[in-house]
mmCIF file of C-alpha atoms in Angstrom:
data_model
loop_
_atom_site.group_PDB
_atom_site.id
_atom_site.type_symbol
_atom_site.label_atom_id
_atom_site.label_comp_id
_atom_site.label_asym_id
_atom_site.label_seq_id
_atom_site.Cartn_x
_atom_site.Cartn_y
_atom_site.Cartn_z
ATOM 1 C CA MET A 1 105.327 -119.482 -99.059
ATOM 2 C CA GLU A 2 101.537 -121.150 -97.944
ATOM 3 C CA VAL A 3 99.198 -121.824 -100.744
ATOM 4 C CA LYS A 4 95.727 -123.254 -100.096
ATOM 5 C CA GLN A 5 92.949 -123.371 -101.072
ATOM 6 C CA VAL A 6 89.653 -121.014 -99.985
ATOM 7 C CA ILE A 7 85.968 -122.738 -100.455
ATOM 8 C CA VAL A 8 83.376 -120.270 -100.434
ATOM 9 C CA ALA A 9 79.618 -121.959 -99.990
ATOM 10 C CA ARG A 10 76.328 -120.110 -100.050
ATOM 11 C CA THR A 11 74.508 -120.595 -96.153
ATOM 12 C CA ASP A 12 71.100 -118.784 -97.788
ATOM 13 C CA LEU A 13 70.720 -122.068 -99.342
ATOM 14 C CA GLY A 14 69.787 -124.139 -96.841
ATOM 15 C CA MET A 15 71.505 -127.555 -97.921
ATOM 16 C CA GLY A 16 71.622 -130.239 -95.531
ATOM 17 C CA LYS A 17 75.891 -131.308 -93.783
ATOM 18 C CA GLY A 18 75.633 -133.955 -97.112
ATOM 19 C CA LYS A 19 74.762 -131.442 -99.901
ATOM 20 C CA LEU A 20 76.754 -129.144 -98.377
ATOM 21 C CA ALA A 21 80.179 -131.488 -98.343
ATOM 22 C CA ALA A 22 79.472 -133.356 -101.987
ATOM 23 C CA GLN A 23 78.478 -129.464 -103.375
ATOM 24 C CA ALA A 24 81.778 -128.635 -101.712
ATOM 25 C CA ALA A 25 83.772 -131.326 -103.429
ATOM 26 C CA HIS A 26 82.564 -130.741 -106.436
ATOM 27 C CA ALA A 27 84.021 -126.984 -106.551
ATOM 28 C CA SER A 28 87.233 -128.336 -104.795
ATOM 29 C CA LEU A 29 88.396 -130.356 -107.394
ATOM 30 C CA ALA A 30 87.671 -127.749 -110.427
ATOM 31 C CA GLY A 31 89.206 -125.957 -108.578
ATOM 32 C CA VAL A 32 92.478 -128.245 -108.543
ATOM 33 C CA GLU A 33 91.559 -128.582 -112.834
ATOM 34 C CA GLU A 34 92.203 -124.985 -112.668
ATOM 35 C CA SER A 35 95.404 -124.270 -110.816
ATOM 36 C CA MET A 36 97.192 -127.342 -112.918
ATOM 37 C CA ARG A 37 95.673 -125.647 -116.172
ATOM 38 C CA GLY A 38 98.107 -122.426 -115.094
ATOM 39 C CA HIS A 39 99.510 -122.464 -112.019
ATOM 40 C CA LYS A 40 100.892 -125.996 -111.521
ATOM 41 C CA ASP A 41 103.756 -124.951 -109.621
ATOM 42 C CA TRP A 42 100.806 -123.755 -106.976
ATOM 43 C CA TYR A 43 98.863 -127.069 -107.405
ATOM 44 C CA ASP A 44 102.097 -128.986 -106.520
ATOM 45 C CA GLU A 45 103.248 -126.991 -103.090
ATOM 46 C CA TRP A 46 99.529 -127.143 -101.990
ATOM 47 C CA ASP A 47 99.842 -131.190 -102.546
ATOM 48 C CA GLY A 48 103.184 -131.130 -100.841
ATOM 49 C CA GLN A 49 102.096 -129.158 -98.305
ATOM 50 C CA GLY A 50 99.368 -131.181 -97.141
ATOM 51 C CA GLN A 51 96.426 -130.132 -98.445
ATOM 52 C CA ALA A 52 94.551 -127.197 -96.907
ATOM 53 C CA THR A 53 91.368 -125.993 -97.657
ATOM 54 C CA VAL A 54 90.075 -123.729 -95.417
ATOM 55 C CA VAL A 55 85.676 -123.566 -96.470
ATOM 56 C CA VAL A 56 83.960 -120.143 -95.274
ATOM 57 C CA LYS A 57 80.504 -118.600 -95.940
ATOM 58 C CA ALA A 58 78.997 -116.474 -98.061
ATOM 59 C CA ALA A 59 75.193 -115.113 -97.626
ATOM 60 C CA GLY A 60 74.084 -115.521 -101.267
ATOM 61 C CA GLU A 61 74.872 -115.447 -105.415
ATOM 62 C CA GLU A 62 76.010 -112.094 -105.836
ATOM 63 C CA GLU A 63 78.634 -112.673 -103.238
ATOM 64 C CA LEU A 64 80.128 -115.404 -105.109
ATOM 65 C CA MET A 65 79.593 -113.977 -107.965
ATOM 66 C CA GLU A 66 81.418 -110.353 -106.688
ATOM 67 C CA LEU A 67 84.339 -112.398 -105.113
ATOM 68 C CA MET A 68 85.039 -114.487 -108.221
ATOM 69 C CA LYS A 69 85.277 -111.092 -109.695
ATOM 70 C CA ARG A 70 88.154 -109.521 -107.295
ATOM 71 C CA ALA A 71 90.083 -113.713 -107.863
ATOM 72 C CA LYS A 72 90.084 -113.042 -111.628
ATOM 73 C CA THR A 73 90.676 -109.880 -111.860
ATOM 74 C CA MET A 74 94.123 -110.887 -109.950
ATOM 75 C CA GLY A 75 94.416 -114.078 -111.833
ATOM 76 C CA LEU A 76 93.730 -116.658 -108.636
ATOM 77 C CA PRO A 77 92.029 -120.286 -110.234
ATOM 78 C CA SER A 78 88.202 -120.190 -109.266
ATOM 79 C CA ALA A 79 86.016 -122.187 -110.400
ATOM 80 C CA ILE A 80 81.730 -121.830 -109.125
ATOM 81 C CA VAL A 81 79.530 -124.677 -108.805
ATOM 82 C CA ARG A 82 75.870 -124.773 -110.048
ATOM 83 C CA ASP A 83 73.941 -127.255 -109.635
ATOM 84 C CA ARG A 84 71.556 -130.007 -111.053
ATOM 85 C CA GLY A 85 69.070 -129.519 -108.581
ATOM 86 C CA LEU A 86 68.129 -133.141 -108.417
ATOM 87 C CA THR A 87 67.542 -132.153 -104.838
ATOM 88 C CA GLN A 88 67.280 -129.200 -102.445
ATOM 89 C CA VAL A 89 68.349 -126.990 -104.298
ATOM 90 C CA GLU A 90 66.704 -125.456 -107.993
ATOM 91 C CA PRO A 91 68.744 -126.592 -110.631
ATOM 92 C CA GLY A 92 71.616 -124.674 -112.286
ATOM 93 C CA THR A 93 71.785 -123.114 -108.525
ATOM 94 C CA VAL A 94 75.044 -121.510 -107.762
ATOM 95 C CA THR A 95 76.490 -123.657 -104.482
ATOM 96 C CA CYS A 96 80.374 -122.761 -104.075
ATOM 97 C CA LEU A 97 83.456 -121.372 -105.147
ATOM 98 C CA ALA A 98 87.122 -122.661 -105.221
ATOM 99 C CA ILE A 99 90.417 -120.279 -105.188
ATOM 100 C CA GLY A 100 92.894 -121.741 -105.587
ATOM 101 C CA PRO A 101 95.213 -123.748 -104.971
ATOM 102 C CA ALA A 102 97.172 -120.734 -104.834
ATOM 103 C CA PRO A 103 99.301 -118.437 -102.581
ATOM 104 C CA ALA A 104 97.301 -117.908 -98.675
ATOM 105 C CA SER A 105 98.571 -114.256 -99.355
ATOM 106 C CA GLU A 106 97.078 -113.640 -102.352
ATOM 107 C CA ILE A 107 94.067 -115.536 -101.418
ATOM 108 C CA ASP A 108 93.524 -113.687 -98.092
ATOM 109 C CA LYS A 109 92.901 -110.360 -100.037
ATOM 110 C CA ILE A 110 89.678 -111.859 -101.502
ATOM 111 C CA THR A 111 87.977 -113.596 -98.713
ATOM 112 C CA GLY A 112 90.586 -112.664 -95.143
ATOM 113 C CA GLN A 113 86.880 -111.358 -94.376
ATOM 114 C CA LEU A 114 84.809 -114.351 -94.225
ATOM 115 C CA LYS A 115 83.492 -116.725 -91.497
ATOM 116 C CA LEU A 116 84.559 -120.584 -91.454
ATOM 117 C CA LEU A 117 82.247 -122.083 -92.035
ATOM 118 C CA MET B 1 76.052 -147.175 -116.751
ATOM 119 C CA GLU B 2 75.768 -144.751 -114.337
ATOM 120 C CA VAL B 3 78.901 -143.844 -112.414
ATOM 121 C CA LYS B 4 79.392 -142.081 -108.652
ATOM 122 C CA GLN B 5 81.273 -141.476 -106.281
ATOM 123 C CA VAL B 6 80.193 -142.237 -102.629
ATOM 124 C CA ILE B 7 82.017 -140.400 -99.450
ATOM 125 C CA VAL B 8 81.058 -142.085 -96.035
ATOM 126 C CA ALA B 9 81.638 -139.672 -93.593
ATOM 127 C CA ARG B 10 82.016 -140.180 -90.149
ATOM 128 C CA THR B 11 79.221 -138.689 -87.372
ATOM 129 C CA ASP B 12 80.906 -139.705 -84.736
ATOM 130 C CA LEU B 13 83.700 -137.016 -84.603
ATOM 131 C CA GLY B 14 80.800 -134.346 -84.146
ATOM 132 C CA MET B 15 82.656 -132.523 -86.685
ATOM 133 C CA GLY B 16 81.102 -128.963 -88.042
ATOM 134 C CA LYS B 17 79.861 -128.139 -91.807
ATOM 135 C CA GLY B 18 82.552 -126.686 -92.340
ATOM 136 C CA LYS B 19 85.030 -129.188 -91.734
ATOM 137 C CA LEU B 20 83.680 -131.924 -93.246
ATOM 138 C CA ALA B 21 83.088 -130.770 -96.104
ATOM 139 C CA ALA B 22 86.789 -130.255 -96.688
ATOM 140 C CA GLN B 23 87.392 -133.301 -95.079
ATOM 141 C CA ALA B 24 84.831 -134.312 -98.018
ATOM 142 C CA ALA B 25 87.040 -132.369 -100.499
ATOM 143 C CA HIS B 26 89.999 -133.875 -99.519
ATOM 144 C CA ALA B 27 88.310 -137.430 -99.235
ATOM 145 C CA SER B 28 87.137 -136.684 -103.513
ATOM 146 C CA LEU B 29 90.221 -135.398 -104.687
ATOM 147 C CA ALA B 30 92.003 -138.848 -103.265
ATOM 148 C CA GLY B 31 89.156 -140.685 -104.693
ATOM 149 C CA VAL B 32 89.635 -139.006 -108.719
ATOM 150 C CA GLU B 33 93.678 -139.747 -108.147
ATOM 151 C CA GLU B 34 92.909 -143.838 -108.131
ATOM 152 C CA SER B 35 90.300 -143.798 -109.632
ATOM 153 C CA MET B 36 92.379 -141.644 -112.950
ATOM 154 C CA ARG B 37 95.655 -143.740 -112.098
ATOM 155 C CA GLY B 38 93.436 -147.538 -111.801
ATOM 156 C CA HIS B 39 90.307 -146.677 -114.078
ATOM 157 C CA LYS B 40 90.487 -143.830 -116.294
ATOM 158 C CA ASP B 41 87.597 -144.895 -118.373
ATOM 159 C CA TRP B 42 85.604 -144.674 -115.266
ATOM 160 C CA TYR B 43 86.535 -141.303 -114.318
ATOM 161 C CA ASP B 44 85.687 -140.214 -118.372
ATOM 162 C CA GLU B 45 82.385 -141.578 -117.637
ATOM 163 C CA TRP B 46 81.635 -140.142 -114.388
ATOM 164 C CA ASP B 47 83.017 -137.003 -115.419
ATOM 165 C CA GLY B 48 80.690 -136.826 -118.731
ATOM 166 C CA GLN B 49 78.031 -137.726 -116.612
ATOM 167 C CA GLY B 50 78.519 -135.061 -114.848
ATOM 168 C CA GLN B 51 79.890 -136.386 -111.342
ATOM 169 C CA ALA B 52 77.418 -137.797 -109.175
ATOM 170 C CA THR B 53 78.894 -137.737 -105.551
ATOM 171 C CA VAL B 54 76.559 -138.616 -102.573
ATOM 172 C CA VAL B 55 77.989 -138.248 -99.047
ATOM 173 C CA VAL B 56 76.557 -141.048 -96.520
ATOM 174 C CA LYS B 57 77.701 -141.503 -92.633
ATOM 175 C CA ALA B 58 79.633 -144.196 -90.428
ATOM 176 C CA ALA B 59 79.347 -144.590 -87.229
ATOM 177 C CA GLY B 60 83.584 -145.402 -86.816
ATOM 178 C CA GLU B 61 86.735 -145.463 -88.101
ATOM 179 C CA GLU B 62 86.259 -149.414 -88.152
ATOM 180 C CA GLU B 63 83.158 -149.914 -90.093
ATOM 181 C CA LEU B 64 84.936 -146.728 -92.963
ATOM 182 C CA MET B 65 88.144 -149.591 -92.421
ATOM 183 C CA GLU B 66 86.526 -151.917 -92.823
ATOM 184 C CA LEU B 67 84.316 -151.084 -95.848
ATOM 185 C CA MET B 68 87.461 -149.585 -97.823
ATOM 186 C CA LYS B 69 89.293 -153.273 -97.006
ATOM 187 C CA ARG B 70 85.238 -154.250 -99.936
ATOM 188 C CA ALA B 71 86.194 -152.098 -101.566
ATOM 189 C CA LYS B 72 89.711 -153.075 -102.285
ATOM 190 C CA THR B 73 88.668 -156.800 -101.918
ATOM 191 C CA MET B 74 86.099 -156.140 -104.919
ATOM 192 C CA GLY B 75 88.489 -153.515 -107.255
ATOM 193 C CA LEU B 76 87.787 -150.370 -106.863
ATOM 194 C CA PRO B 77 89.265 -147.336 -106.367
ATOM 195 C CA SER B 78 89.212 -145.614 -102.761
ATOM 196 C CA ALA B 79 90.578 -143.652 -100.815
ATOM 197 C CA ILE B 80 91.111 -142.394 -96.983
ATOM 198 C CA VAL B 81 91.367 -139.663 -95.306
ATOM 199 C CA ARG B 82 93.323 -138.952 -92.249
ATOM 200 C CA ASP B 83 93.029 -134.542 -90.832
ATOM 201 C CA ARG B 84 96.201 -133.880 -89.961
ATOM 202 C CA GLY B 85 94.101 -133.076 -86.908
ATOM 203 C CA LEU B 86 95.518 -129.068 -86.120
ATOM 204 C CA THR B 87 91.563 -128.652 -85.634
ATOM 205 C CA GLN B 88 89.070 -130.506 -83.780
ATOM 206 C CA VAL B 89 90.507 -133.584 -84.014
ATOM 207 C CA GLU B 90 93.207 -135.764 -83.265
ATOM 208 C CA PRO B 91 95.868 -135.491 -86.149
ATOM 209 C CA GLY B 92 95.716 -138.513 -87.919
ATOM 210 C CA THR B 93 92.436 -139.700 -87.467
ATOM 211 C CA VAL B 94 90.678 -141.139 -89.879
ATOM 212 C CA THR B 95 87.592 -138.635 -91.258
ATOM 213 C CA CYS B 96 86.176 -139.666 -94.501
ATOM 214 C CA LEU B 97 86.205 -142.885 -97.099
ATOM 215 C CA ALA B 98 85.679 -142.040 -100.493
ATOM 216 C CA ILE B 99 84.776 -145.321 -103.055
ATOM 217 C CA GLY B 100 85.010 -143.937 -106.607
ATOM 218 C CA PRO B 101 84.302 -142.759 -108.868
ATOM 219 C CA ALA B 102 83.024 -145.929 -110.549
ATOM 220 C CA PRO B 103 80.270 -148.346 -111.769
ATOM 221 C CA ALA B 104 76.419 -147.474 -109.420
ATOM 222 C CA SER B 105 76.067 -150.989 -109.213
ATOM 223 C CA GLU B 106 79.196 -152.303 -108.293
ATOM 224 C CA ILE B 107 79.455 -149.372 -105.048
ATOM 225 C CA ASP B 108 75.585 -150.317 -103.943
ATOM 226 C CA LYS B 109 76.590 -153.364 -102.992
ATOM 227 C CA ILE B 110 79.190 -152.291 -100.349
ATOM 228 C CA THR B 111 77.416 -149.137 -99.691
ATOM 229 C CA GLY B 112 73.875 -149.214 -100.472
ATOM 230 C CA GLN B 113 72.649 -150.007 -96.761
ATOM 231 C CA LEU B 114 74.473 -146.362 -95.369
ATOM 232 C CA LYS B 115 72.062 -143.407 -95.349
ATOM 233 C CA LEU B 116 72.162 -140.699 -96.871
ATOM 234 C CA LEU B 117 74.064 -137.326 -94.519
#
């Protein structure tokens, strides 16, 4: 079973490369923590398979929240990142969503149509 | 004591935004694992302070390796990421280095002169 993590990043905030990379790192870690709590087997598979991680894009906060709602409904680990807003964006701004580590076939039902960043 | 994580990313590989974000996420997680193993107190501080993470740039593999060597000499947790090379870069290519979570004042002795990405 292929296991992956998908990070959904907002493209409407105009985050620079470094800012985006840091936010994606926060999201990834939060997703890993969620997965380890609820599905340690998925985390272990993901780790053993080389930690496949892809970053895709979404247009705004509403889309991110909708995707997270679907992940939760499907029982997939997910985590949203809110920036502290010290640079570039307003405090509390939602920047990224992580879904997984979880089975790729399940995540694809939610994020399969999103474009790679 | 301020604790942070610094991710050093190579800018000479021409990685796209999404690729870079995924590599930074790998580096961040690997750094966290190193820190939790050797300096759980630093990890806890970092987590409690909001997981400050910055991404800076380096020109190539040699520079990354030199920075990691200095981190190891100073006893700071560090981890290098090698890409599996399925996309964009050759297999085994070193893409990013994570230093910390560790005391900011210590990390700055190594990466203080590097520019933010």
